[in-house]
Short mmCIF file of C-alpha atoms and ligand atoms in Angstrom, two decimals:
data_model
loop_
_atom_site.label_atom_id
_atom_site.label_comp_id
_atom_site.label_asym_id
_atom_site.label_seq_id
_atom_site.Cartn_x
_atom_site.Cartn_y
_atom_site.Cartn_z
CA UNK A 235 6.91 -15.97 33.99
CA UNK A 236 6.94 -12.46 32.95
CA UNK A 237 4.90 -11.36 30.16
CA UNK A 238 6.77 -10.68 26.64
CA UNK A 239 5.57 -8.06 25.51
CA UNK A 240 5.77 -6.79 21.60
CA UNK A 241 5.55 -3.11 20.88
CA UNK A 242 4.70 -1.82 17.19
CA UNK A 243 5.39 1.99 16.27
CA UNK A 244 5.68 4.06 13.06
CA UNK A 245 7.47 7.01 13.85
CA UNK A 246 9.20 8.76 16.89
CA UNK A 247 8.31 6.09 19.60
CA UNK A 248 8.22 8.41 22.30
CA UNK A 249 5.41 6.27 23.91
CA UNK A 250 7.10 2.87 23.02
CA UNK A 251 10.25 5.12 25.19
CA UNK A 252 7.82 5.29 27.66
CA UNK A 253 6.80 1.67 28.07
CA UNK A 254 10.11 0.15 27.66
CA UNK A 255 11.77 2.46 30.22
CA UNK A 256 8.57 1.33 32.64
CA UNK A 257 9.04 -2.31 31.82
CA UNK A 258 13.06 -1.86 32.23
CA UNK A 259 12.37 0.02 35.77
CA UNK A 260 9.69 -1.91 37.32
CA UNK A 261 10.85 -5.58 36.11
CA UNK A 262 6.62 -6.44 34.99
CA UNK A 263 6.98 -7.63 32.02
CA UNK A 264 9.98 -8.00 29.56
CA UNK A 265 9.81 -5.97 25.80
CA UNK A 266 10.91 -8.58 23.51
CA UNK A 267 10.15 -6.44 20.26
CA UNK A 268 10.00 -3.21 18.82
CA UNK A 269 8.72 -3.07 15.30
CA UNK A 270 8.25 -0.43 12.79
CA UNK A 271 6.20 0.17 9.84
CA UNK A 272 9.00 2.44 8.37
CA UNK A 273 12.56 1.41 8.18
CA UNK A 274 13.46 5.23 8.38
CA UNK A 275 11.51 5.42 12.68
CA UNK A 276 13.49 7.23 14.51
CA UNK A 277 11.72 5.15 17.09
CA UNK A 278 14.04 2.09 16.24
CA UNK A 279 17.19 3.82 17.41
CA UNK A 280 16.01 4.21 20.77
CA UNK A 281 14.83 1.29 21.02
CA UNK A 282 18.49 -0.24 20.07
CA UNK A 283 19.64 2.10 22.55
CA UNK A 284 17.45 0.72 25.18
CA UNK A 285 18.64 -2.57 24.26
CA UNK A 286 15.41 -4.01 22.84
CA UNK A 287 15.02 -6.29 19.55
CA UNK A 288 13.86 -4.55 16.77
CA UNK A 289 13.20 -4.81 13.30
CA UNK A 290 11.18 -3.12 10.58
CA UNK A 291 8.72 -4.05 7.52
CA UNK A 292 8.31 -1.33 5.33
CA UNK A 293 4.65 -1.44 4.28
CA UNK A 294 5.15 0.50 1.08
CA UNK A 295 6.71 -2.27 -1.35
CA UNK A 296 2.98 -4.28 -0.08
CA UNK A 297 1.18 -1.10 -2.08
CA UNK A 298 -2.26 -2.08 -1.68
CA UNK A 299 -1.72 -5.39 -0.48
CA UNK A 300 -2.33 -5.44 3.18
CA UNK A 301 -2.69 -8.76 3.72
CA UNK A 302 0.37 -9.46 2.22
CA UNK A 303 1.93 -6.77 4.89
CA UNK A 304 0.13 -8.27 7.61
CA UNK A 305 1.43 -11.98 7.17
CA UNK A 306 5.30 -10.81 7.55
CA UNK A 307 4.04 -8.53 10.67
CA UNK A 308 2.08 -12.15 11.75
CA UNK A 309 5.72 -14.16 11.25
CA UNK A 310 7.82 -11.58 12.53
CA UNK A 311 5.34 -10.91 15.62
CA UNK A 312 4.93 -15.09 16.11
CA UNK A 313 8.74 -15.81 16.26
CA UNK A 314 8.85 -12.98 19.09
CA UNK A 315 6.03 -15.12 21.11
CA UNK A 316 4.54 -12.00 22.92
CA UNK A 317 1.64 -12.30 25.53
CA UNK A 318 0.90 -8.14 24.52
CA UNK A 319 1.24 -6.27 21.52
CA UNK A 320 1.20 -2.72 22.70
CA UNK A 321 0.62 0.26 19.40
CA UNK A 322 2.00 3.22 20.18
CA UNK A 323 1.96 5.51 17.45
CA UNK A 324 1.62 2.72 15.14
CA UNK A 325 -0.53 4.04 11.94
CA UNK A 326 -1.30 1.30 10.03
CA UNK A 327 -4.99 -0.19 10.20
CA UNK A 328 -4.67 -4.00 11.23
CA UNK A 329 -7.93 -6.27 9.64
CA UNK A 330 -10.08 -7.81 11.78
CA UNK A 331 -8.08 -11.65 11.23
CA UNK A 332 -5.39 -10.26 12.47
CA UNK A 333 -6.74 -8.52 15.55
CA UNK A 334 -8.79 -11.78 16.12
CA UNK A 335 -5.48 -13.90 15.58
CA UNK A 336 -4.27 -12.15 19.00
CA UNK A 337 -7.72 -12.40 20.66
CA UNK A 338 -7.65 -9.24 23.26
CA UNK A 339 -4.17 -9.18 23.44
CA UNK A 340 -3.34 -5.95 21.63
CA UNK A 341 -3.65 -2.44 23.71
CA UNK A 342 -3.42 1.23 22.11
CA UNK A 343 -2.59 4.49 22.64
CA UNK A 344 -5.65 7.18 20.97
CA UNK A 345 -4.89 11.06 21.41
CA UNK A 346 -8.69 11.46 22.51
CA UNK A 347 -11.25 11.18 24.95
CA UNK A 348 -12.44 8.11 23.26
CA UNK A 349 -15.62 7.25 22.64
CA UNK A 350 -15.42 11.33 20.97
CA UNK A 351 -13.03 11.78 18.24
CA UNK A 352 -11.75 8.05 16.87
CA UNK A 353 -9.52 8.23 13.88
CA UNK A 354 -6.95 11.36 12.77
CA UNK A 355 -6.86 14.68 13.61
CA UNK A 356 -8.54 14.31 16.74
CA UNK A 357 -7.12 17.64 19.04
CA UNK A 358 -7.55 19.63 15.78
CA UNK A 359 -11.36 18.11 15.74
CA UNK A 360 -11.73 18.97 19.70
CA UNK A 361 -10.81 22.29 19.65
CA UNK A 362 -12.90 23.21 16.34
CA UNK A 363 -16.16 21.48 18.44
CA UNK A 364 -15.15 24.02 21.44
CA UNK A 365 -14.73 21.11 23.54
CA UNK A 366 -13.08 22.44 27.00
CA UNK A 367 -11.22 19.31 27.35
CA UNK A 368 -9.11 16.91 25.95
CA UNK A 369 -6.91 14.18 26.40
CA UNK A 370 -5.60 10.19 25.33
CA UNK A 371 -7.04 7.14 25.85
CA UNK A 372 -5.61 3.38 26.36
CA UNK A 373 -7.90 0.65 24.93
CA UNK A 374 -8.20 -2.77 23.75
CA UNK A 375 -7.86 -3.31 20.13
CA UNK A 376 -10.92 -4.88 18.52
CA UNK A 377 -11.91 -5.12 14.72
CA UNK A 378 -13.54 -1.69 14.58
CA UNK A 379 -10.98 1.37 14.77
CA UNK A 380 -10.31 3.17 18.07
CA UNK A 381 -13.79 1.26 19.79
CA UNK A 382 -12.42 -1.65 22.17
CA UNK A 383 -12.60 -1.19 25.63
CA UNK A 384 -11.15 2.25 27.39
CA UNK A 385 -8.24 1.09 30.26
CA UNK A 386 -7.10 4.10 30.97
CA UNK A 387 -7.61 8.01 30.14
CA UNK A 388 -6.08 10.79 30.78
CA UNK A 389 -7.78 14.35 30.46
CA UNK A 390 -6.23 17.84 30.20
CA UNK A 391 -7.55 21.26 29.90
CA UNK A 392 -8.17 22.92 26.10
CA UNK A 393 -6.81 26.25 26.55
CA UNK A 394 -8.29 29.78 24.35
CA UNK A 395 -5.81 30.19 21.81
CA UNK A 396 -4.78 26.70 22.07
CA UNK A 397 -3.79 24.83 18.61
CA UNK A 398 -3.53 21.43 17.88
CA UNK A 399 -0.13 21.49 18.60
CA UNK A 400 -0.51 23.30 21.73
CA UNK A 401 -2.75 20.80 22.88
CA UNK A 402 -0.74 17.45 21.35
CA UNK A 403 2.14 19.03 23.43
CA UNK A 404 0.09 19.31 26.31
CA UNK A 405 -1.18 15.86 26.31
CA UNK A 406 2.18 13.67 25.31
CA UNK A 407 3.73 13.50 28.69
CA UNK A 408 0.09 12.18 30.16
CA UNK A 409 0.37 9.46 27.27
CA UNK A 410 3.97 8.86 28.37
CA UNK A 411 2.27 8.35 31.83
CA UNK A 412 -0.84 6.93 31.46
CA UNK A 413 0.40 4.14 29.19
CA UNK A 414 3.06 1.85 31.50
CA UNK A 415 0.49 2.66 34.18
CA UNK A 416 -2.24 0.85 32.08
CA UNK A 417 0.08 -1.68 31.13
CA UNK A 418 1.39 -2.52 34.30
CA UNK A 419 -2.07 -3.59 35.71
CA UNK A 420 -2.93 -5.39 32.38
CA UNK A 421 0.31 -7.46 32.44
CA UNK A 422 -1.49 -7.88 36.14
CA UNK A 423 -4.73 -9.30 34.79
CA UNK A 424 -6.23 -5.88 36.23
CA UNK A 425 -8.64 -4.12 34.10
CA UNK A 426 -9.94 -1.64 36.31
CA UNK A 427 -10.05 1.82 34.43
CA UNK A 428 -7.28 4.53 35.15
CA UNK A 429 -8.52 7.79 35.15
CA UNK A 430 -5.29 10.91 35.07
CA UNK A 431 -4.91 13.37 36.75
C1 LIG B 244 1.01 10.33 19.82
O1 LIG B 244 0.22 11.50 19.82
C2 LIG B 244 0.09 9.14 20.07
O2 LIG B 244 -1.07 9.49 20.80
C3 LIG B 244 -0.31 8.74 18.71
O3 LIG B 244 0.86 8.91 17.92
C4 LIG B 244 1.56 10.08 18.41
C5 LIG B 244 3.05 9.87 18.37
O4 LIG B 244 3.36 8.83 19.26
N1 LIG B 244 -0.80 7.37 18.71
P1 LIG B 244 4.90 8.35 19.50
O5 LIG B 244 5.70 9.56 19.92
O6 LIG B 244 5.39 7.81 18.18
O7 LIG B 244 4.78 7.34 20.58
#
């Protein structure tokens, strides 16, 4: 049986793109779901496009409540029965119940060379530390932010001059890359790092 496989975002979805388009290609697994944080994602359109479920739960009428948040994400994500929940651009923090509820089942997509840089503004952070490289990183999801285990990275030069924006345009198409590759082998029960270029 192929894998069902659950994809959360919060904004554009360009990576979600990305993995759906794989999945759609390839024939590895099958997206079942594409949910959003904000009903306004310009993500969910092309996922409707691509012909993929999707729904949204608008975290702001939960305010402060995020368990309250999380339980709808838990019934909505439940009655889609995924095997993977892949975040891709999703930017909500999920509690450590509800990353244990899916026990190593939940990949995403960091704009760093994790372990360097977890949490926001990480090219902005790597070019004010004069790193001379940069890049994304696919990992497990665990309880602590941005820290499960790296599946796949991608690296890319940081260029004089460069700004954050330079360098989050420089890196997108190797997270548009790197991602369905890392998925692919994980649908495959293959954790063996990817390392790009
Ligand atoms: C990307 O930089 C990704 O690394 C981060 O969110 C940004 C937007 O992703 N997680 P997407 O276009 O919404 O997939």
């Amino acid at each position: 049986m192929k894998k069902r496989v659950a994809i959360l975002i919060s904004g554009g979805g360009s990576n979600m793109v990305a993995l759906v388009r794989s999945m759609q290609a390839e024939n590895y697994a099958q997206p079942v779901l594409v949910l959003a944080n904000d009903p306004k994602a310009s993500g969910l359109e092309k996922a409707k496009d691509l012909g993929v479920p999707v729904t949204a739960i608008d975290h702001l009428p939960f305010g402060k409540d995020r368990k309250a948040f999380e339980a709808q994400v838990m019934r909505t994500l439940e009655a889609a029965r995924p095997d993977i929940i892949c975040l891709a651009g999703f930017m909500r923090v999920l509690s450590p119940e509800f990353v244990d509820h899916w026990q190593n089942k939940i990949l995403n997509i960091h704009p760093s060379l994790l372990p360097k840089y977890k949490g926001l503004n990480t090219h902005a952070r790597a070019i004010q530390a004069g790193d001379t490289q940069a890049g994304c990183s696919v990992h497990m999801v665990t309880a602590k932010l941005d820290d499960g285990p790296i599946l796949g990275q991608a690296t890319v030069p940081i260029l004089p001059g460069d700004t954050a924006n330079d360098l989050a345009t420089r890196i997108l198409p190797y997270e548009h890359q790197l991602y369905p590759l890392v998925l692919k082998k994980f649908t495959a029960g293959d954790q063996m790092q990817i390392i790009l270029p």
